[in-house]
Amino acid sequence: NIPILDVQNDLGSASKPKFRVSKYEADIEELRAGSVFNFNFEITNTHSSVAAKNIMLTLSGKSSSGQEVFTVTQGSNSFFVSKIGPGETFSETLEMKVKSDTATGAYPINLTIDYEYDGIEPNLQTGDIGETEKHELNLQVIENARPVVDRVDVYSWDRGVVVGNP
């Protein structure tokens, strides 16, 4: 056995965990306006040696116009994960609903990850401790067909139409 002393992280002291959304999908093939679906996603800590801790995950389905297209049907849109180790993957499934009057298009689900890690330094301006990552994931929605009656003409063969007549 040969003792090795003073081993240091070759990535430097600024090395921190990074997350990658490795997979996301709806459990049904076609998301129609008003439908309920299970949203499955996986996030991976891509760092080779630093674990992320005290993780708060928040999902938001707001479109660029500010309206909430996707909403969580049960529970909260935020949840806590105690730790995701280096190279580990965390997966979760949430039941969500598409807003019933959504037009056809791709809409974002925003995933915000707030976390801490060993060796983190406080922000010098605010004094806060923690990192935040934001990921935008898009899902395609198909609107429901809405028939429209346009340009209705009312007439009679022998005389004009009079209010009160059948």
XYZ file of N, CA and C in Angstrom:
498
model
N 0.825 -1.189 0.000
C 0.000 0.000 0.000
C 0.864 1.245 0.000
N 0.527 2.179 -0.878
C 1.254 3.445 -0.957
C 0.288 4.555 -0.569
N 0.556 5.294 0.515
C -0.352 6.380 0.891
C -0.221 7.555 -0.083
N -1.356 8.115 -0.455
C -1.369 9.274 -1.346
C -1.981 10.426 -0.568
N -1.261 11.520 -0.478
C -1.694 12.669 0.298
C -2.009 13.859 -0.615
N -2.802 14.773 -0.097
C -3.125 16.030 -0.778
C -3.725 15.838 -2.169
N -4.661 14.906 -2.302
C -5.358 14.721 -3.566
C -6.390 15.834 -3.686
N -6.400 16.526 -4.823
C -7.329 17.629 -5.011
C -8.184 17.384 -6.235
N -9.327 17.995 -6.227
C -10.250 17.889 -7.344
C -9.633 18.587 -8.552
N -9.442 17.857 -9.653
C -8.817 18.447 -10.834
C -9.756 19.390 -11.584
N -11.015 19.452 -11.187
C -11.967 20.356 -11.837
C -11.963 21.734 -11.184
N -11.247 21.879 -10.098
C -11.161 23.174 -9.432
C -12.253 23.356 -8.394
N -12.128 24.417 -7.600
C -13.080 24.637 -6.515
C -14.430 25.130 -7.017
N -14.513 25.609 -8.262
C -15.776 26.123 -8.800
C -16.629 25.004 -9.394
N -16.185 23.781 -9.282
C -16.922 22.663 -9.860
C -18.211 22.426 -9.092
N -19.314 22.335 -9.824
C -20.619 22.127 -9.195
C -21.431 21.156 -10.030
N -22.431 20.514 -9.426
C -23.280 19.604 -10.189
C -24.050 20.339 -11.289
N -24.259 19.655 -12.383
C -25.098 20.139 -13.480
C -26.129 19.061 -13.762
N -27.319 19.490 -14.122
C -28.386 18.538 -14.394
C -28.724 18.524 -15.880
N -29.064 17.347 -16.354
C -29.518 17.153 -17.725
C -30.847 16.420 -17.647
N -31.843 16.924 -18.381
C -33.110 16.202 -18.466
C -32.872 15.101 -19.487
N -32.694 13.881 -18.992
C -32.301 12.774 -19.860
C -33.479 12.153 -20.591
N -34.704 12.397 -20.099
C -35.882 11.819 -20.746
C -37.113 12.546 -20.240
N -38.066 12.804 -21.145
C -39.378 13.294 -20.725
C -40.400 12.882 -21.770
N -41.615 12.557 -21.289
C -42.648 12.085 -22.199
C -44.004 12.088 -21.505
N -45.051 12.113 -22.329
C -46.411 11.924 -21.848
C -46.757 10.460 -22.067
N -47.613 9.901 -21.217
C -47.935 8.483 -21.334
C -48.982 8.191 -22.408
N -49.539 9.229 -23.019
C -50.459 9.020 -24.132
C -49.848 9.645 -25.382
N -50.190 9.083 -26.524
C -49.556 9.511 -27.775
C -49.994 10.897 -28.216
N -51.275 11.223 -28.027
C -51.811 12.495 -28.510
C -52.396 13.278 -27.345
N -51.838 14.455 -27.072
C -52.348 15.304 -26.003
C -53.404 16.235 -26.589
N -54.653 15.986 -26.251
C -55.757 16.838 -26.705
C -56.067 17.863 -25.625
N -56.545 19.014 -26.042
C -56.959 20.043 -25.097
C -57.997 19.445 -24.142
N -57.813 19.643 -22.862
C -58.716 19.113 -21.848
C -58.368 17.722 -21.350
N -57.378 17.069 -21.957
C -57.050 15.697 -21.558
C -56.164 15.664 -20.312
N -56.206 14.528 -19.624
C -55.369 14.275 -18.453
C -54.333 13.235 -18.862
N -53.078 13.442 -18.440
C -51.997 12.533 -18.819
C -50.970 12.454 -17.701
N -50.137 11.421 -17.747
C -49.019 11.298 -16.819
C -47.770 11.825 -17.510
N -47.118 12.784 -16.872
C -45.875 13.361 -17.390
C -44.712 12.681 -16.680
N -43.906 11.951 -17.433
C -42.756 11.223 -16.892
C -41.486 11.968 -17.283
N -40.583 12.158 -16.317
C -39.307 12.784 -16.655
C -38.185 12.225 -15.784
N -36.970 12.343 -16.304
C -35.771 11.916 -15.587
C -34.745 13.040 -15.643
N -34.091 13.293 -14.513
C -32.974 14.231 -14.509
C -31.736 13.501 -14.001
N -30.615 13.815 -14.618
C -29.349 13.168 -14.277
C -28.351 14.207 -13.787
N -27.687 13.916 -12.674
C -26.583 14.737 -12.193
C -25.362 14.310 -13.007
N -24.891 15.165 -13.901
C -23.805 14.790 -14.816
C -22.414 14.934 -14.208
N -22.323 15.433 -12.994
C -21.006 15.603 -12.368
C -20.432 14.239 -11.994
N -19.127 14.112 -12.096
C -18.487 12.821 -11.830
C -18.172 12.572 -10.354
N -18.192 13.646 -9.524
C -17.815 13.408 -8.128
C -18.592 14.222 -7.091
N -19.446 15.144 -7.477
C -20.148 15.989 -6.497
C -21.646 15.692 -6.541
N -22.202 15.442 -5.350
C -23.643 15.177 -5.237
C -24.408 16.482 -5.030
N -25.607 16.533 -5.568
C -26.512 17.659 -5.313
C -27.396 17.280 -4.127
N -27.654 18.247 -3.235
C -28.427 17.973 -2.017
C -29.507 19.031 -1.837
N -30.486 18.706 -0.985
C -31.575 19.642 -0.676
C -32.175 20.223 -1.957
N -32.661 19.349 -2.801
C -33.126 19.728 -4.131
C -34.625 20.014 -4.106
N -35.027 21.140 -4.679
C -36.433 21.488 -4.832
C -36.719 21.563 -6.333
N -37.621 20.687 -6.792
C -38.018 20.654 -8.195
C -39.387 21.320 -8.330
N -39.538 22.209 -9.299
C -40.803 22.911 -9.535
C -41.136 22.846 -11.010
N -42.367 22.398 -11.313
C -42.850 22.362 -12.696
C -43.895 23.442 -12.897
N -43.793 24.139 -14.024
C -44.757 25.173 -14.377
C -45.106 25.006 -15.843
N -46.383 25.085 -16.163
C -46.831 24.922 -17.542
C -47.275 26.209 -18.178
N -46.665 27.339 -17.830
C -47.068 28.630 -18.394
C -46.478 28.816 -19.782
N -47.326 29.299 -20.694
C -46.879 29.586 -22.050
C -46.262 30.979 -22.086
N -45.742 31.377 -23.254
C -45.123 32.693 -23.391
C -46.125 33.818 -23.174
N -47.418 33.529 -23.383
C -48.459 34.540 -23.159
C -48.842 34.650 -21.686
N -48.276 33.804 -20.837
C -48.524 33.874 -19.401
C -49.661 33.011 -18.900
N -50.368 32.309 -19.794
C -51.456 31.454 -19.327
C -50.938 30.053 -19.004
N -51.530 29.452 -18.003
C -51.139 28.117 -17.536
C -51.765 27.071 -18.448
N -50.972 26.434 -19.312
C -51.470 25.433 -20.261
C -51.524 24.061 -19.605
N -50.485 23.709 -18.837
C -50.419 22.428 -18.145
C -50.499 22.674 -16.639
N -51.379 21.922 -15.960
C -51.485 22.041 -14.501
C -51.430 20.653 -13.873
N -50.873 20.586 -12.683
C -50.816 19.340 -11.925
C -52.205 19.094 -11.346
N -52.731 17.869 -11.508
C -54.099 17.579 -11.070
C -54.189 17.217 -9.596
N -53.131 16.643 -9.035
C -53.160 16.233 -7.623
C -51.866 16.661 -6.954
N -51.987 17.165 -5.757
C -50.805 17.546 -5.008
C -50.232 18.870 -5.473
N -48.938 19.005 -5.313
C -48.249 20.256 -5.601
C -47.399 20.131 -6.858
N -47.062 21.265 -7.455
C -46.168 21.265 -8.603
C -44.699 21.370 -8.169
N -44.446 21.425 -6.861
C -43.088 21.449 -6.318
C -42.903 20.267 -5.385
N -41.710 19.685 -5.420
C -41.421 18.597 -4.486
C -39.936 18.554 -4.171
N -39.620 17.915 -3.057
C -38.278 17.892 -2.490
C -37.610 16.539 -2.743
N -36.326 16.586 -3.095
C -35.490 15.390 -3.222
C -34.263 15.636 -2.356
N -33.946 14.728 -1.456
C -32.842 14.971 -0.523
C -31.467 14.949 -1.198
N -31.273 14.035 -2.184
C -29.933 13.934 -2.775
C -29.993 13.214 -4.120
N -29.199 13.691 -5.070
C -28.943 12.976 -6.326
C -27.431 12.912 -6.462
N -26.888 11.722 -6.315
C -25.449 11.531 -6.328
C -24.841 11.754 -7.699
N -23.503 11.797 -7.767
C -22.832 11.994 -9.047
C -23.159 10.854 -10.019
N -23.587 11.212 -11.206
C -23.929 10.218 -12.221
C -25.275 9.545 -12.019
N -25.989 9.865 -10.941
C -27.279 9.235 -10.663
C -28.410 9.928 -11.406
N -29.480 9.164 -11.613
C -30.663 9.670 -12.296
C -31.857 9.576 -11.355
N -32.658 10.628 -11.348
C -33.886 10.676 -10.560
C -35.048 10.738 -11.539
N -36.082 9.918 -11.300
C -37.253 9.943 -12.186
C -38.516 10.190 -11.372
N -39.492 10.831 -12.011
C -40.745 11.184 -11.349
C -41.864 11.180 -12.379
N -43.078 10.910 -11.913
C -44.274 10.942 -12.746
C -45.313 11.811 -12.053
N -45.863 12.780 -12.787
C -46.910 13.653 -12.258
C -48.119 13.604 -13.185
N -49.310 13.525 -12.589
C -50.523 13.579 -13.393
C -50.828 15.039 -13.688
N -51.008 15.362 -14.974
C -51.243 16.738 -15.394
C -52.449 16.814 -16.319
N -52.961 18.025 -16.462
C -54.108 18.261 -17.339
C -53.773 19.393 -18.295
N -54.258 19.263 -19.539
C -54.098 20.308 -20.543
C -55.303 21.236 -20.449
N -55.075 22.531 -20.488
C -56.169 23.505 -20.453
C -57.127 23.224 -21.612
N -58.423 23.271 -21.342
C -59.427 22.803 -22.307
C -59.572 23.665 -23.553
N -59.171 24.926 -23.528
C -59.307 25.763 -24.717
C -57.975 26.042 -25.412
N -57.012 25.149 -25.234
C -55.691 25.322 -25.820
C -55.720 25.058 -27.319
N -55.106 25.949 -28.089
C -55.004 25.780 -29.543
C -53.856 24.838 -29.869
N -53.866 24.268 -31.065
C -52.813 23.350 -31.493
C -51.461 24.064 -31.500
N -50.458 23.402 -30.944
C -49.113 23.964 -30.910
C -48.254 23.270 -29.883
N -46.986 23.660 -29.843
C -46.047 23.139 -28.847
C -46.010 24.122 -27.676
N -46.180 23.601 -26.471
C -46.219 24.437 -25.279
C -45.186 23.956 -24.277
N -44.597 24.898 -23.519
C -43.519 24.524 -22.601
C -44.007 24.025 -21.247
N -43.236 23.108 -20.702
C -43.300 22.777 -19.285
C -41.932 23.193 -18.748
N -41.932 24.123 -17.821
C -40.682 24.643 -17.274
C -40.333 23.897 -15.997
N -39.122 23.361 -15.961
C -38.623 22.626 -14.801
C -37.517 23.458 -14.162
N -37.747 23.868 -12.916
C -36.752 24.642 -12.176
C -36.174 23.752 -11.084
N -34.840 23.715 -11.010
C -34.139 22.883 -10.036
C -33.311 23.797 -9.137
N -33.675 23.882 -7.865
C -32.907 24.627 -6.859
C -32.179 23.590 -6.008
N -30.868 23.779 -5.798
C -30.107 22.762 -5.070
C -28.888 23.363 -4.379
N -28.302 22.547 -3.517
C -27.055 22.869 -2.832
C -26.083 21.719 -3.054
N -24.835 21.925 -2.705
C -23.819 20.871 -2.785
C -22.703 21.177 -1.801
N -21.899 20.181 -1.467
C -20.785 20.373 -0.537
C -19.768 21.329 -1.143
N -19.334 22.303 -0.361
C -18.343 23.273 -0.817
C -18.944 24.500 -1.477
N -20.249 24.634 -1.460
C -20.888 25.782 -2.089
C -20.589 27.050 -1.294
N -20.371 28.136 -2.016
C -20.106 29.423 -1.394
C -21.364 30.281 -1.460
N -21.635 31.102 -0.451
C -22.803 31.987 -0.512
C -22.639 33.057 -1.594
N -23.753 33.505 -2.152
C -23.751 34.588 -3.125
C -23.298 35.853 -2.408
N -22.301 36.543 -2.955
C -21.735 37.706 -2.278
C -22.718 38.873 -2.185
N -23.599 39.038 -3.173
C -24.554 40.151 -3.142
C -25.741 39.879 -2.210
N -26.287 38.673 -2.258
C -27.507 38.382 -1.498
C -27.265 37.594 -0.223
N -26.172 36.870 -0.144
C -25.907 36.016 1.012
C -26.609 34.667 0.924
N -27.403 34.464 -0.135
C -28.115 33.197 -0.314
C -27.147 32.080 -0.672
N -27.513 30.872 -0.243
C -26.723 29.700 -0.573
C -27.575 28.802 -1.450
N -27.072 28.475 -2.623
C -27.804 27.586 -3.513
C -27.620 27.955 -4.970
N -27.934 27.009 -5.821
C -27.854 27.173 -7.273
C -29.235 26.923 -7.862
N -29.495 27.493 -9.017
C -30.758 27.291 -9.713
C -30.487 26.983 -11.175
N -31.156 25.954 -11.681
C -31.113 25.614 -13.101
C -32.536 25.601 -13.619
N -32.714 26.082 -14.850
C -34.042 26.079 -15.474
C -33.957 25.332 -16.798
N -34.943 24.463 -17.025
C -35.034 23.687 -18.258
C -36.429 23.878 -18.844
N -36.497 24.115 -20.154
C -37.789 24.243 -20.834
C -37.997 23.017 -21.715
N -39.082 22.294 -21.448
C -39.431 21.086 -22.185
C -40.725 21.364 -22.933
N -40.822 20.976 -24.193
C -42.015 21.272 -24.986
C -42.808 20.009 -25.283
N -44.128 20.139 -25.185
C -45.048 19.064 -25.546
C -46.042 19.606 -26.569
N -46.374 18.779 -27.546
C -47.316 19.152 -28.597
C -48.746 18.897 -28.127
N -49.622 19.883 -28.299
C -51.035 19.771 -27.926
C -51.876 19.950 -29.179
N -52.960 19.183 -29.270
C -53.891 19.282 -30.390
C -55.210 19.806 -29.850
N -55.727 20.856 -30.498
C -56.983 21.445 -30.025
C -58.160 20.560 -30.395
N -59.243 20.705 -29.657
C -60.482 20.003 -29.970
C -61.163 20.719 -31.124
N -61.785 19.947 -32.018
C -62.507 20.540 -33.137
C -63.710 21.304 -32.593
N -63.874 22.530 -33.048
C -65.000 23.358 -32.612
C -65.741 23.848 -33.844
N -66.825 23.166 -34.238
C -67.573 23.612 -35.413
C -68.151 25.011 -35.190
N -68.157 25.798 -36.264
C -68.658 27.163 -36.191
C -69.691 27.343 -37.292
N -70.844 27.920 -36.945
C -71.865 28.258 -37.931
C -71.653 29.722 -38.284
N -71.513 29.979 -39.579
C -71.193 31.317 -40.021
C -72.162 31.753 -41.114
N -72.520 33.018 -41.163
C -73.377 33.615 -42.193
C -74.709 32.887 -42.329
N -75.529 32.963 -41.335
C -76.854 32.345 -41.347
C -77.818 33.294 -42.062
N -78.518 32.789 -43.098
C -79.522 33.581 -43.824
C -80.894 32.996 -43.541
N -81.836 33.840 -43.137
C -83.202 33.407 -42.869
C -84.099 34.036 -43.931
N -84.942 33.215 -44.602
C -85.832 33.740 -45.641
C -87.124 32.929 -45.662
N -88.110 33.406 -46.435
C -89.398 32.740 -46.577
C -89.778 32.750 -48.048
N -90.516 31.720 -48.517
C -90.887 31.617 -49.928
C -91.911 32.666 -50.345
N -92.924 32.840 -49.545
C -94.027 33.682 -49.987
C -94.051 35.064 -49.349
N -93.490 35.249 -48.197
C -93.490 36.558 -47.553
C -92.237 36.728 -46.716
N -91.986 37.911 -46.264
C -90.817 38.199 -45.475
C -90.893 37.556 -44.106
N -89.796 37.405 -43.466
C -89.746 36.831 -42.140
C -90.212 37.887 -41.149
N -91.156 37.497 -40.255
C -91.711 38.401 -39.260
C -91.419 37.838 -37.872
N -91.008 38.716 -36.993
C -90.699 38.311 -35.624
C -91.947 37.705 -34.989
N -91.787 36.552 -34.336
C -92.903 35.886 -33.675
C -93.503 34.774 -34.503
N -93.278 34.727 -35.827
C -93.772 33.619 -36.664
C -92.812 32.452 -36.612
N -93.359 31.228 -36.679
C -92.471 30.056 -36.664
C -91.635 29.978 -37.955
